[in-house]
Amino acid sequence: MLTLRFPDGGLIPVIVQDAKTRNVLMMAYANEEAVRLTETTGYAHYYSRSRKKLWKKGEESGHFQKVEQILVDCDEDCLIYEVEQTGAACHTGYRSCFFRTLDGKIIEEKVFDPEKVYGKTGH
């Protein structure tokens, strides 16, 4: 068993990748409890830095991430969750959080309307 390092105030960065397409869906942070819950339940859990709380992806939207594999980088301070994504990964309604180019061009179509799901536009 590897010893994960949680360097950023007890948080470890997690890159989330679609297990089939290998597309990067999102990036989030997890604390030790979130990683443990992800391992034991098979569903992605994270720690919200803005809300200062643990959360299960999809708990509000229904867009869950079933984790197929967790990969650890060579320094043991970053993770990749390979997931089966239900619906969209991004809270703004896109499949991936990486839906636009540096110049602002949107390269994906929205999967859902965040105002209908969360009562807000996504930011």
Coordinates of N, CA, C and O in Angstrom, one line a residue:
M1 N 0.8 -1.2 0.0 CA 0.0 0.0 0.0 C 0.9 1.2 0.0 O 1.8 1.4 0.8
L2 N 0.6 2.2 -0.9 CA 1.3 3.4 -1.0 C 0.9 4.4 0.1 O -0.2 4.3 0.5
T3 N 1.8 5.3 0.5 CA 1.5 6.3 1.4 C 1.2 7.6 0.7 O 2.2 8.2 0.2
L4 N 0.0 8.0 0.5 CA -0.3 9.2 -0.2 C 0.1 10.4 0.6 O 0.0 10.5 1.8
R5 N 0.6 11.4 -0.1 CA 1.0 12.7 0.5 C -0.1 13.7 0.2 O -0.5 13.9 -1.0
F6 N -0.6 14.4 1.2 CA -1.6 15.4 1.0 C -1.0 16.8 1.3 O -1.1 17.4 2.4
P7 N -0.2 17.4 0.3 CA 0.6 18.6 0.6 C -0.2 19.9 0.7 O 0.2 20.7 1.4
D8 N -1.3 20.0 0.0 CA -2.0 21.3 -0.1 C -3.0 21.4 1.0 O -4.2 21.3 0.8
G9 N -2.6 21.7 2.2 CA -3.5 21.8 3.4 C -4.3 20.6 3.6 O -5.5 20.6 4.0
G10 N -3.7 19.4 3.4 CA -4.4 18.2 3.7 C -5.2 17.7 2.4 O -6.0 16.8 2.6
L11 N -5.0 18.3 1.3 CA -5.7 18.0 0.1 C -4.7 17.4 -1.0 O -3.6 17.9 -1.1
I12 N -5.2 16.5 -1.8 CA -4.5 16.0 -2.9 C -5.2 16.3 -4.2 O -6.5 16.1 -4.2
P13 N -4.6 16.7 -5.3 CA -5.3 17.0 -6.5 C -5.7 15.7 -7.2 O -5.0 14.7 -7.1
V14 N -6.9 15.7 -7.8 CA -7.4 14.5 -8.4 C -7.8 14.9 -9.9 O -8.6 15.8 -10.0
I15 N -7.2 14.3 -10.8 CA -7.6 14.4 -12.2 C -8.6 13.3 -12.5 O -8.3 12.2 -12.2
V16 N -9.7 13.7 -13.2 CA -10.7 12.7 -13.5 C -10.8 12.5 -15.0 O -10.9 13.5 -15.7
Q17 N -10.7 11.3 -15.3 CA -10.5 10.9 -16.7 C -11.6 9.8 -17.1 O -11.9 8.9 -16.3
D18 N -12.3 10.0 -18.2 CA -13.2 9.0 -18.7 C -12.5 7.7 -19.0 O -11.5 7.7 -19.7
A19 N -12.9 6.6 -18.4 CA -12.2 5.3 -18.5 C -12.2 4.8 -19.9 O -11.2 4.1 -20.3
K20 N -13.2 5.1 -20.7 CA -13.3 4.6 -22.1 C -12.6 5.5 -23.1 O -11.7 5.0 -23.9
T21 N -12.9 6.8 -23.0 CA -12.3 7.7 -24.1 C -11.0 8.3 -23.7 O -10.3 8.8 -24.5
R22 N -10.7 8.2 -22.4 CA -9.4 8.8 -21.9 C -9.5 10.4 -21.8 O -8.5 11.0 -21.6
N23 N -10.6 11.0 -22.1 CA -10.8 12.4 -22.1 C -10.7 12.9 -20.6 O -11.3 12.2 -19.7
V24 N -10.1 14.0 -20.4 CA -10.0 14.6 -19.0 C -11.3 15.3 -18.8 O -11.8 16.1 -19.6
L25 N -12.0 14.9 -17.7 CA -13.4 15.5 -17.4 C -13.3 16.6 -16.5 O -14.1 17.6 -16.6
M26 N -12.5 16.5 -15.5 CA -12.4 17.6 -14.4 C -11.2 17.4 -13.6 O -10.4 16.4 -13.7
M27 N -10.9 18.4 -12.7 CA -9.9 18.3 -11.7 C -10.5 18.8 -10.4 O -11.3 19.8 -10.4
A28 N -10.2 18.1 -9.4 CA -10.8 18.5 -8.0 C -9.7 18.1 -7.0 O -8.6 17.7 -7.3
Y29 N -10.1 18.3 -5.7 CA -9.2 18.0 -4.6 C -9.9 17.0 -3.7 O -11.2 16.9 -3.6
A30 N -9.2 16.1 -3.1 CA -9.7 15.2 -2.1 C -8.9 15.2 -0.8 O -7.6 15.4 -0.9
N31 N -9.5 15.0 0.3 CA -8.8 14.8 1.5 C -8.7 13.3 1.8 O -9.2 12.5 1.0
E32 N -8.1 12.9 2.9 CA -8.0 11.5 3.1 C -9.3 10.8 3.2 O -9.5 9.7 2.7
E33 N -10.3 11.4 3.9 CA -11.6 10.8 4.0 C -12.3 10.6 2.6 O -12.9 9.6 2.4
A34 N -12.1 11.6 1.8 CA -12.7 11.5 0.4 C -12.1 10.4 -0.4 O -12.8 9.6 -1.0
V35 N -10.8 10.2 -0.3 CA -10.2 9.1 -1.0 C -10.6 7.7 -0.4 O -11.0 6.8 -1.2
R36 N -10.7 7.7 0.9 CA -11.2 6.4 1.6 C -12.6 6.1 1.1 O -13.0 5.0 0.8
L37 N -13.5 7.1 1.1 CA -14.9 6.9 0.7 C -15.0 6.5 -0.8 O -15.8 5.6 -1.2
T38 N -14.1 7.1 -1.6 CA -14.1 6.7 -3.0 C -13.7 5.2 -3.2 O -14.3 4.5 -3.9
E39 N -12.7 4.8 -2.4 CA -12.2 3.4 -2.4 C -13.3 2.5 -2.0 O -13.5 1.4 -2.6
T40 N -14.0 2.8 -0.9 CA -14.9 1.9 -0.3 C -16.3 1.8 -1.0 O -16.9 0.8 -1.0
T41 N -16.7 3.0 -1.5 CA -18.0 3.0 -2.2 C -18.0 2.7 -3.7 O -19.0 2.3 -4.3
G42 N -16.8 3.0 -4.3 CA -16.7 2.9 -5.7 C -17.2 4.1 -6.5 O -17.2 4.1 -7.7
Y43 N -17.6 5.2 -5.8 CA -18.0 6.4 -6.4 C -17.2 7.6 -5.9 O -16.8 7.6 -4.7
A44 N -16.9 8.5 -6.8 CA -16.0 9.6 -6.5 C -16.5 10.6 -5.5 O -17.7 11.0 -5.5
H45 N -15.6 10.8 -4.5 CA -15.9 11.8 -3.4 C -14.7 12.8 -3.5 O -13.6 12.4 -3.8
Y46 N -15.0 14.0 -3.1 CA -14.0 15.1 -3.2 C -14.2 16.0 -1.9 O -15.2 15.8 -1.2
Y47 N -13.3 16.9 -1.8 CA -13.4 18.0 -0.8 C -13.5 19.3 -1.5 O -12.7 19.7 -2.3
S48 N -14.6 20.0 -1.2 CA -14.8 21.4 -1.7 C -14.1 22.4 -0.9 O -14.3 22.6 0.3
R49 N -13.1 23.1 -1.6 CA -12.4 24.1 -0.9 C -13.2 25.3 -0.6 O -13.1 26.0 0.4
S50 N -14.2 25.6 -1.5 CA -15.0 26.8 -1.3 C -16.1 26.6 -0.3 O -16.4 27.5 0.5
R51 N -16.7 25.4 -0.3 CA -17.7 25.1 0.7 C -17.2 24.5 2.0 O -17.9 24.3 2.9
K52 N -15.9 24.1 1.9 CA -15.2 23.5 3.1 C -16.0 22.3 3.6 O -16.3 22.2 4.8
K53 N -16.3 21.4 2.6 CA -17.0 20.2 3.0 C -16.7 19.0 2.0 O -16.4 19.3 0.9
L54 N -16.9 17.8 2.5 CA -16.8 16.6 1.7 C -18.1 16.6 0.8 O -19.2 16.9 1.2
W55 N -17.9 16.1 -0.4 CA -19.1 15.9 -1.3 C -18.9 14.7 -2.2 O -17.8 14.3 -2.6
K56 N -20.0 14.1 -2.5 CA -20.0 13.0 -3.5 C -20.5 13.5 -4.8 O -21.5 14.2 -4.9
K57 N -19.7 13.3 -5.9 CA -20.0 13.8 -7.2 C -21.4 13.2 -7.6 O -21.6 12.0 -7.6
G58 N -22.3 14.0 -8.0 CA -23.6 13.6 -8.4 C -24.7 13.7 -7.4 O -25.8 13.4 -7.6
E59 N -24.3 14.0 -6.1 CA -25.3 14.0 -5.0 C -26.4 15.0 -5.3 O -27.6 14.8 -4.8
E60 N -26.2 16.1 -6.0 CA -27.3 17.0 -6.3 C -27.8 16.8 -7.8 O -29.0 16.9 -8.0
S61 N -26.9 16.6 -8.7 CA -27.2 16.5 -10.1 C -27.7 15.2 -10.6 O -28.3 15.1 -11.6
G62 N -27.2 14.1 -9.9 CA -27.5 12.8 -10.4 C -26.4 12.3 -11.4 O -26.5 11.2 -12.0
H63 N -25.4 13.1 -11.6 CA -24.4 12.8 -12.6 C -23.2 12.2 -11.9 O -22.1 12.9 -11.6
F64 N -23.3 11.0 -11.5 CA -22.3 10.3 -10.7 C -21.1 9.8 -11.5 O -21.1 9.7 -12.7
Q65 N -20.0 9.6 -10.7 CA -18.8 9.1 -11.3 C -18.5 7.7 -10.6 O -18.1 7.7 -9.5
K66 N -18.7 6.6 -11.4 CA -18.3 5.3 -10.9 C -16.9 5.1 -11.2 O -16.4 5.1 -12.3
V67 N -16.1 4.9 -10.1 CA -14.6 4.9 -10.3 C -14.2 3.4 -10.6 O -14.5 2.5 -9.9
E68 N -13.5 3.3 -11.7 CA -13.1 2.0 -12.2 C -11.7 1.7 -11.7 O -11.3 0.6 -11.5
Q69 N -10.9 2.8 -11.6 CA -9.5 2.6 -11.1 C -8.9 3.9 -10.6 O -9.3 5.0 -11.1
I70 N -8.1 3.8 -9.6 CA -7.4 5.0 -9.0 C -5.9 4.8 -9.3 O -5.3 3.8 -8.9
L71 N -5.3 5.8 -10.0 CA -3.9 5.8 -10.3 C -3.2 6.8 -9.4 O -3.7 7.9 -9.1
V72 N -2.0 6.5 -9.0 CA -1.2 7.4 -8.1 C 0.1 7.8 -8.9 O 0.7 6.9 -9.5
D73 N 0.4 9.1 -8.9 CA 1.6 9.5 -9.6 C 2.9 9.1 -8.8 O 2.8 8.6 -7.7
C74 N 4.0 9.3 -9.4 CA 5.3 8.8 -8.9 C 5.7 9.4 -7.5 O 6.4 8.8 -6.7
D75 N 5.2 10.6 -7.3 CA 5.5 11.3 -6.0 C 4.5 11.0 -4.9 O 4.6 11.5 -3.8
E76 N 3.4 10.3 -5.3 CA 2.4 9.9 -4.4 C 1.6 11.2 -3.9 O 1.1 11.1 -2.8
D77 N 1.6 12.2 -4.7 CA 0.9 13.5 -4.3 C -0.1 14.0 -5.3 O -0.5 15.1 -5.3
C78 N -0.6 13.1 -6.2 CA -1.6 13.4 -7.2 C -2.3 12.1 -7.6 O -1.6 11.1 -7.7
L79 N -3.6 12.2 -7.9 CA -4.3 11.0 -8.3 C -5.0 11.2 -9.6 O -5.3 12.3 -10.0
I80 N -5.3 10.1 -10.3 CA -6.2 10.0 -11.4 C -7.3 9.1 -11.1 O -7.0 7.9 -10.7
Y81 N -8.5 9.5 -11.2 CA -9.7 8.6 -11.1 C -10.1 8.3 -12.5 O -10.5 9.3 -13.2
E82 N -10.1 7.1 -12.9 CA -10.6 6.7 -14.1 C -12.1 6.3 -13.9 O -12.3 5.4 -13.0
V83 N -13.0 7.0 -14.5 CA -14.4 6.8 -14.2 C -15.3 6.5 -15.3 O -15.0 6.8 -16.5
E84 N -16.5 6.0 -15.0 CA -17.6 5.9 -15.9 C -18.5 7.0 -15.5 O -19.1 7.0 -14.4
Q85 N -18.6 8.0 -16.3 CA -19.3 9.3 -16.0 C -20.8 9.2 -16.5 O -21.1 8.9 -17.6
T86 N -21.7 9.4 -15.5 CA -23.1 9.6 -15.9 C -23.4 11.0 -16.2 O -23.1 11.9 -15.4
G87 N -23.9 11.3 -17.3 CA -24.3 12.7 -17.7 C -23.0 13.6 -17.8 O -22.1 13.2 -18.5
A88 N -23.0 14.7 -17.2 CA -22.0 15.7 -17.3 C -21.1 15.7 -16.0 O -21.6 15.5 -14.9
A89 N -19.8 16.0 -16.2 CA -18.9 16.1 -15.1 C -18.9 17.6 -14.6 O -18.6 17.8 -13.4
C90 N -19.1 18.5 -15.5 CA -19.0 19.9 -15.1 C -20.3 20.5 -14.6 O -21.4 20.3 -15.2
H91 N -20.2 21.3 -13.5 CA -21.4 21.9 -12.9 C -22.0 23.0 -13.8 O -23.1 23.4 -13.5
T92 N -21.3 23.4 -14.8 CA -21.9 24.4 -15.8 C -22.7 23.7 -16.9 O -23.2 24.4 -17.7
G93 N -22.8 22.4 -16.9 CA -23.6 21.7 -17.8 C -22.9 21.0 -19.0 O -23.6 20.3 -19.8
Y94 N -21.6 21.1 -19.0 CA -20.8 20.5 -20.1 C -20.3 19.1 -19.6 O -20.2 18.9 -18.4
R95 N -20.1 18.2 -20.5 CA -19.6 16.9 -20.2 C -18.3 16.9 -19.5 O -18.0 16.2 -18.5
S96 N -17.4 17.8 -19.9 CA -16.1 18.0 -19.3 C -16.0 19.5 -18.8 O -16.6 20.4 -19.4
C97 N -15.2 19.7 -17.8 CA -14.9 21.0 -17.3 C -14.0 21.8 -18.3 O -13.9 23.0 -18.2
F98 N -13.4 21.0 -19.2 CA -12.5 21.6 -20.2 C -13.2 21.7 -21.5 O -12.9 21.0 -22.5
F99 N -14.2 22.6 -21.6 CA -15.1 22.7 -22.7 C -14.8 23.9 -23.6 O -15.5 24.2 -24.6
R100 N -13.7 24.7 -23.3 CA -13.4 25.9 -24.1 C -11.9 26.1 -24.3 O -11.1 25.6 -23.5
T101 N -11.5 26.8 -25.3 CA -10.1 27.1 -25.6 C -9.7 28.3 -24.9 O -10.6 29.1 -24.3
L102 N -8.4 28.6 -24.9 CA -7.9 29.8 -24.2 C -8.5 31.1 -24.7 O -8.7 32.0 -24.0
D103 N -8.9 31.1 -26.0 CA -9.6 32.4 -26.5 C -11.1 32.4 -26.2 O -11.8 33.3 -26.7
G104 N -11.6 31.4 -25.5 CA -13.0 31.4 -25.1 C -13.9 30.7 -26.0 O -15.1 30.6 -25.8
K105 N -13.4 30.1 -27.1 CA -14.3 29.3 -28.0 C -14.8 28.0 -27.3 O -14.0 27.2 -26.8
I106 N -16.1 27.9 -27.3 CA -16.7 26.7 -26.7 C -16.7 25.5 -27.7 O -17.1 25.7 -28.9
I107 N -16.1 24.4 -27.3 CA -15.9 23.3 -28.2 C -16.8 22.1 -27.9 O -16.6 21.0 -28.5
E108 N -17.7 22.2 -27.0 CA -18.7 21.2 -26.6 C -20.1 21.7 -26.5 O -20.3 22.9 -26.4
E109 N -21.1 20.8 -26.6 CA -22.5 21.2 -26.3 C -22.8 20.9 -24.9 O -22.3 20.0 -24.3
K110 N -23.7 21.7 -24.3 CA -24.2 21.5 -23.0 C -25.0 20.2 -22.9 O -25.7 19.9 -23.8
V111 N -24.8 19.5 -21.8 CA -25.5 18.2 -21.5 C -26.8 18.6 -20.7 O -27.8 17.9 -20.8
F112 N -26.7 19.6 -19.8 CA -27.9 19.9 -19.0 C -27.8 21.4 -18.7 O -26.8 22.1 -18.8
D113 N -28.9 21.9 -18.2 CA -29.1 23.3 -17.8 C -28.8 23.4 -16.3 O -29.7 23.0 -15.5
P114 N -27.7 24.1 -15.9 CA -27.4 24.1 -14.5 C -28.4 24.9 -13.6 O -28.6 24.6 -12.5
E115 N -29.1 25.8 -14.3 CA -30.2 26.6 -13.5 C -31.3 25.7 -13.1 O -31.8 25.8 -12.0
K116 N -31.6 24.7 -13.9 CA -32.7 23.8 -13.6 C -32.3 22.8 -12.5 O -33.1 22.3 -11.7
V117 N -31.0 22.5 -12.5 CA -30.5 21.5 -11.5 C -30.1 22.1 -10.2 O -30.5 21.6 -9.2
Y118 N -29.4 23.2 -10.3 CA -28.9 23.9 -9.1 C -29.6 25.2 -8.7 O -29.3 25.7 -7.6
G119 N -30.4 25.7 -9.6 CA -31.0 27.0 -9.4 C -30.1 28.1 -9.6 O -30.2 29.2 -9.1
K120 N -29.0 27.9 -10.4 CA -28.0 28.9 -10.7 C -27.4 28.6 -12.1 O -27.6 27.5 -12.6
T121 N -26.6 29.6 -12.6 CA -26.1 29.4 -13.9 C -24.8 28.6 -14.0 O -24.3 28.4 -15.0
G122 N -24.2 28.3 -12.9 CA -23.0 27.4 -12.9 C -21.8 28.1 -12.3 O -20.8 27.4 -12.0
H123 N -21.8 29.4 -12.0 CA -20.6 30.0 -11.4 C -21.0 30.7 -10.1 O -21.8 31.3 -9.9

